[in-house]
Amino acid sequence: MRGWWQEIAGLVLPVSCGGCGRPRSELCEECRAALYGAVPRRVRPEPEPAGLPVVHAAAPYENAVRAVLLAHKERGALGLSRGLGRALAGAVRAGAGRTGGTAPLLLVPVPSARRAVAARGHDPTRRIALATAAELRRTGTPARVAAVLRQRRPVADQSGLGARERQENLAGALEVVSGGERLVAAERVVLVDDLLTTGASLAEAARAIGAAGPRAGSGSGTGQAAVVAASPSAFEINRNG
């Protein structure tokens, strides 16, 4: 019910910018520029967790970008998924272009805890991923979404945990669903998420896909990931890669 109410409310209530609150625009020109107006870049957290894929991000997680992500995730501003999907599509292209290949892209969202999805009334990462695939197809890149990852055990709330604690919290927490092995073995996989902080979630997601079967690690392209935003410090690290 909450998800339906959010959809209806988005149509009938006055619209204001999800980034700055400016009226009469769901996402104003300045906030669109902050979200997807720059060239996506490779990002690396410090310390960098073992097994982290090559990650590209559209924007630093600050100011308007932070406000847009929070409005979509926590306040149910579902219409913002279009702009977030456009931003994430740019980051996906940046990473896919480095590896080459013409096979369709399989976008695999990092799963949220079931209780978090239930509390929010929607799955923000999956919603953004679907908007991203639509944007990629619209601009000529074949892409689809497959939610092939799931949590195999409960995990603690990540907020307030440090980098090492997050890695320990998520270690072995994800697995590929039954039947998903064929997909990740046959297509170019790009892991997608809304935000990179420590990189623990993406590293665990890559491990789970690599462990799905003997073909998955070699054929699926699990070395690529894309996020809408990353901590500003992750943009500042340059290790010639």
Coordinates of C-alpha atoms in Angstrom, one line a residue:
M1 CA 0.0 0.0 0.0
R2 CA 2.8 2.4 0.8
G3 CA 4.3 2.0 -2.6
W4 CA 1.0 2.7 -4.4
W5 CA 0.4 5.8 -2.2
Q6 CA 3.9 7.1 -3.1
E7 CA 3.2 6.7 -6.8
I8 CA -0.2 8.6 -6.5
A9 CA 1.2 11.3 -4.2
G10 CA 4.0 12.0 -6.7
L11 CA 1.3 12.8 -9.3
V12 CA -1.0 15.1 -7.3
L13 CA 1.2 16.9 -4.8
P14 CA 3.2 20.1 -5.6
V15 CA 6.5 19.3 -7.2
S16 CA 9.8 20.7 -5.8
C17 CA 13.4 19.9 -6.8
G18 CA 14.7 16.8 -4.9
G19 CA 18.1 18.4 -4.7
C20 CA 17.5 22.0 -3.6
G21 CA 13.8 22.3 -3.0
R22 CA 13.2 24.8 -5.7
P23 CA 9.5 24.7 -6.7
R24 CA 7.9 23.6 -10.0
S25 CA 10.7 21.2 -11.0
E26 CA 11.3 17.6 -9.8
L27 CA 15.0 18.1 -10.6
C28 CA 16.2 21.6 -11.5
E29 CA 18.8 22.4 -14.1
E30 CA 21.5 23.1 -11.6
C31 CA 20.9 19.8 -9.7
R32 CA 20.7 17.8 -13.0
A33 CA 24.2 19.2 -13.8
A34 CA 25.5 18.2 -10.4
L35 CA 24.0 14.7 -10.8
Y36 CA 25.0 13.8 -14.3
G37 CA 26.6 16.8 -15.9
A38 CA 30.2 15.7 -15.4
V39 CA 32.2 12.8 -16.9
P40 CA 31.9 9.7 -14.7
R41 CA 35.2 8.7 -13.1
R42 CA 36.7 5.7 -11.5
V43 CA 36.5 5.8 -7.7
R44 CA 38.4 3.9 -5.0
P45 CA 37.8 4.0 -1.3
E46 CA 40.7 4.0 1.2
P47 CA 41.3 1.4 2.4
E48 CA 40.2 -0.5 -0.7
P49 CA 38.7 -3.9 0.2
A50 CA 40.0 -7.1 -1.4
G51 CA 38.0 -8.1 -4.4
L52 CA 36.5 -4.7 -5.1
P53 CA 35.6 -4.4 -8.9
V54 CA 36.6 -1.5 -11.0
V55 CA 34.0 1.1 -9.9
H56 CA 32.9 4.2 -11.8
A57 CA 30.7 6.9 -10.3
A58 CA 28.7 9.7 -11.8
A59 CA 29.1 12.3 -9.0
P60 CA 30.5 12.9 -5.5
Y61 CA 28.1 12.2 -2.7
E62 CA 27.6 15.8 -1.4
N63 CA 25.2 18.7 -1.5
A64 CA 22.4 18.3 -4.2
V65 CA 23.5 14.8 -5.1
R66 CA 23.2 13.6 -1.6
A67 CA 19.8 15.3 -1.2
V68 CA 18.5 13.6 -4.4
L69 CA 19.6 10.2 -3.3
L70 CA 18.1 10.5 0.1
A71 CA 14.8 11.9 -1.2
H72 CA 14.5 8.9 -3.5
K73 CA 15.6 6.3 -1.0
E74 CA 14.1 7.5 2.3
R75 CA 11.3 9.9 1.3
G76 CA 9.8 8.0 -1.6
A77 CA 10.4 10.6 -4.3
L78 CA 10.1 7.9 -6.9
G79 CA 10.1 10.1 -9.9
L80 CA 13.8 11.0 -9.2
S81 CA 14.7 7.5 -10.4
R82 CA 14.7 8.8 -13.9
G83 CA 17.5 11.3 -13.2
L84 CA 19.3 8.8 -11.0
G85 CA 19.1 6.2 -13.8
R86 CA 20.5 8.6 -16.3
A87 CA 23.4 9.3 -13.9
L88 CA 24.1 5.6 -13.3
A89 CA 23.8 4.9 -17.0
G90 CA 26.8 7.3 -17.6
A91 CA 28.8 5.5 -15.0
V92 CA 27.9 2.1 -16.6
R93 CA 29.0 3.3 -20.0
A94 CA 32.3 4.6 -18.6
G95 CA 33.1 1.2 -17.2
A96 CA 31.8 -0.9 -20.0
G97 CA 33.8 1.1 -22.5
R98 CA 37.0 0.2 -20.8
T99 CA 36.4 -3.6 -21.3
G100 CA 35.0 -3.5 -24.8
G101 CA 32.7 -6.1 -26.1
T102 CA 29.3 -6.0 -27.8
A103 CA 27.3 -8.4 -25.7
P104 CA 24.3 -7.0 -23.9
L105 CA 24.9 -5.7 -20.4
L106 CA 23.3 -7.5 -17.4
L107 CA 22.9 -5.0 -14.6
V108 CA 22.9 -6.7 -11.2
P109 CA 21.7 -4.5 -8.3
V110 CA 23.3 -5.0 -4.9
P111 CA 20.4 -6.2 -2.8
S112 CA 19.0 -4.3 0.2
A113 CA 17.9 -6.1 3.4
R114 CA 14.3 -7.2 3.2
R115 CA 13.4 -5.3 6.3
A116 CA 14.8 -2.1 4.8
V117 CA 12.8 -2.6 1.6
A118 CA 9.7 -3.2 3.6
A119 CA 10.2 -0.1 5.8
R120 CA 10.8 2.1 2.7
G121 CA 8.0 0.6 0.7
H122 CA 10.2 0.2 -2.4
D123 CA 13.6 -1.1 -3.4
P124 CA 15.5 2.0 -4.4
T125 CA 18.5 0.3 -6.0
R126 CA 16.4 -2.0 -8.2
R127 CA 14.2 0.9 -9.2
I128 CA 17.3 3.0 -10.2
A129 CA 18.7 -0.1 -12.1
L130 CA 15.6 -0.4 -14.1
A131 CA 15.7 3.3 -15.0
T132 CA 19.3 2.8 -16.0
A133 CA 18.6 -0.1 -18.3
A134 CA 15.9 1.9 -20.0
E135 CA 18.2 4.8 -20.5
L136 CA 21.0 2.6 -21.9
R137 CA 18.6 1.0 -24.3
R138 CA 17.2 4.4 -25.3
T139 CA 20.7 5.5 -26.2
G140 CA 21.7 2.3 -28.1
T141 CA 23.2 0.0 -25.5
P142 CA 21.4 -3.3 -25.0
A143 CA 20.9 -3.8 -21.3
R144 CA 18.6 -5.5 -18.8
V145 CA 18.3 -5.9 -15.1
A146 CA 18.5 -9.3 -13.2
A147 CA 18.2 -9.3 -9.4
V148 CA 20.1 -12.5 -9.1
L149 CA 21.7 -11.7 -5.7
R150 CA 20.1 -12.2 -2.4
Q151 CA 21.1 -12.1 1.3
R152 CA 21.7 -15.6 2.6
R153 CA 21.9 -14.5 6.2
P154 CA 20.9 -11.4 8.2
V155 CA 23.4 -8.6 8.5
A156 CA 23.6 -5.7 10.9
D157 CA 22.7 -2.1 9.9
Q158 CA 25.8 -0.7 8.2
S159 CA 25.3 2.9 9.4
G160 CA 27.9 3.7 12.1
L161 CA 30.2 0.8 11.1
G162 CA 33.8 1.4 10.0
A163 CA 35.4 -0.1 6.9
R164 CA 36.7 -3.2 8.5
E165 CA 33.5 -3.7 10.5
R166 CA 31.4 -3.4 7.3
Q167 CA 33.6 -6.0 5.5
E168 CA 33.2 -8.4 8.5
N169 CA 29.5 -7.8 8.6
L170 CA 29.0 -8.6 4.9
A171 CA 31.5 -11.4 4.5
G172 CA 29.7 -14.3 3.0
A173 CA 26.3 -12.6 3.2
L174 CA 25.3 -12.8 -0.4
E175 CA 24.6 -15.6 -2.9
V176 CA 23.3 -16.0 -6.4
V177 CA 19.7 -17.3 -6.5
S178 CA 19.0 -20.7 -8.0
G179 CA 19.1 -20.4 -11.8
G180 CA 21.0 -17.1 -11.8
E181 CA 24.3 -18.9 -12.4
R182 CA 23.4 -19.3 -16.1
L183 CA 22.8 -15.6 -16.5
V184 CA 26.0 -14.4 -14.8
A185 CA 28.0 -16.9 -16.8
A186 CA 26.7 -15.9 -20.2
E187 CA 26.4 -12.1 -20.1
R188 CA 28.5 -9.1 -19.4
V189 CA 27.7 -8.3 -15.7
V190 CA 27.9 -4.9 -14.3
L191 CA 27.2 -4.6 -10.5
V192 CA 25.2 -1.5 -9.7
D193 CA 24.4 0.4 -6.5
D194 CA 23.3 3.9 -5.6
L195 CA 26.3 4.7 -3.4
L196 CA 29.9 3.6 -2.7
T197 CA 31.3 4.4 0.8
T198 CA 33.7 1.7 1.9
G199 CA 33.2 -0.6 -1.0
A200 CA 32.3 -3.6 1.2
S201 CA 28.9 -4.2 -0.4
L202 CA 30.3 -4.3 -4.0
A203 CA 33.2 -6.5 -3.0
E204 CA 30.9 -9.0 -1.4
A205 CA 28.6 -8.9 -4.4
A206 CA 31.5 -9.6 -6.8
R207 CA 32.6 -12.5 -4.6
A208 CA 29.2 -14.0 -4.6
I209 CA 28.9 -13.8 -8.4
G210 CA 32.4 -15.2 -8.8
A211 CA 31.5 -18.1 -6.6
A212 CA 28.4 -19.0 -8.5
G213 CA 30.0 -21.5 -10.7
P214 CA 33.1 -22.4 -12.7
R215 CA 32.1 -20.3 -15.7
A216 CA 30.8 -17.3 -13.8
G217 CA 34.1 -15.8 -12.7
S218 CA 35.7 -16.0 -16.2
G219 CA 32.8 -15.1 -18.4
S220 CA 30.6 -12.7 -16.6
G221 CA 32.8 -9.6 -16.3
T222 CA 32.3 -9.2 -12.6
G223 CA 35.3 -6.9 -12.5
Q224 CA 33.0 -3.9 -13.4
A225 CA 30.6 -1.9 -11.2
A226 CA 28.9 1.4 -11.3
V227 CA 27.3 3.7 -8.7
V228 CA 25.4 7.0 -8.8
A229 CA 27.7 8.6 -6.2
A230 CA 30.7 8.0 -4.1
S231 CA 32.4 9.7 -1.2
P232 CA 34.3 12.7 -2.4
S233 CA 37.5 11.3 -1.1
A234 CA 37.1 8.3 -3.4
F235 CA 37.3 10.6 -6.4
E236 CA 40.6 12.1 -5.2
I237 CA 42.6 8.9 -5.1
N238 CA 44.5 8.3 -8.3
R239 CA 46.7 5.2 -8.5
N240 CA 47.3 5.2 -12.2
G241 CA 44.4 2.8 -12.9

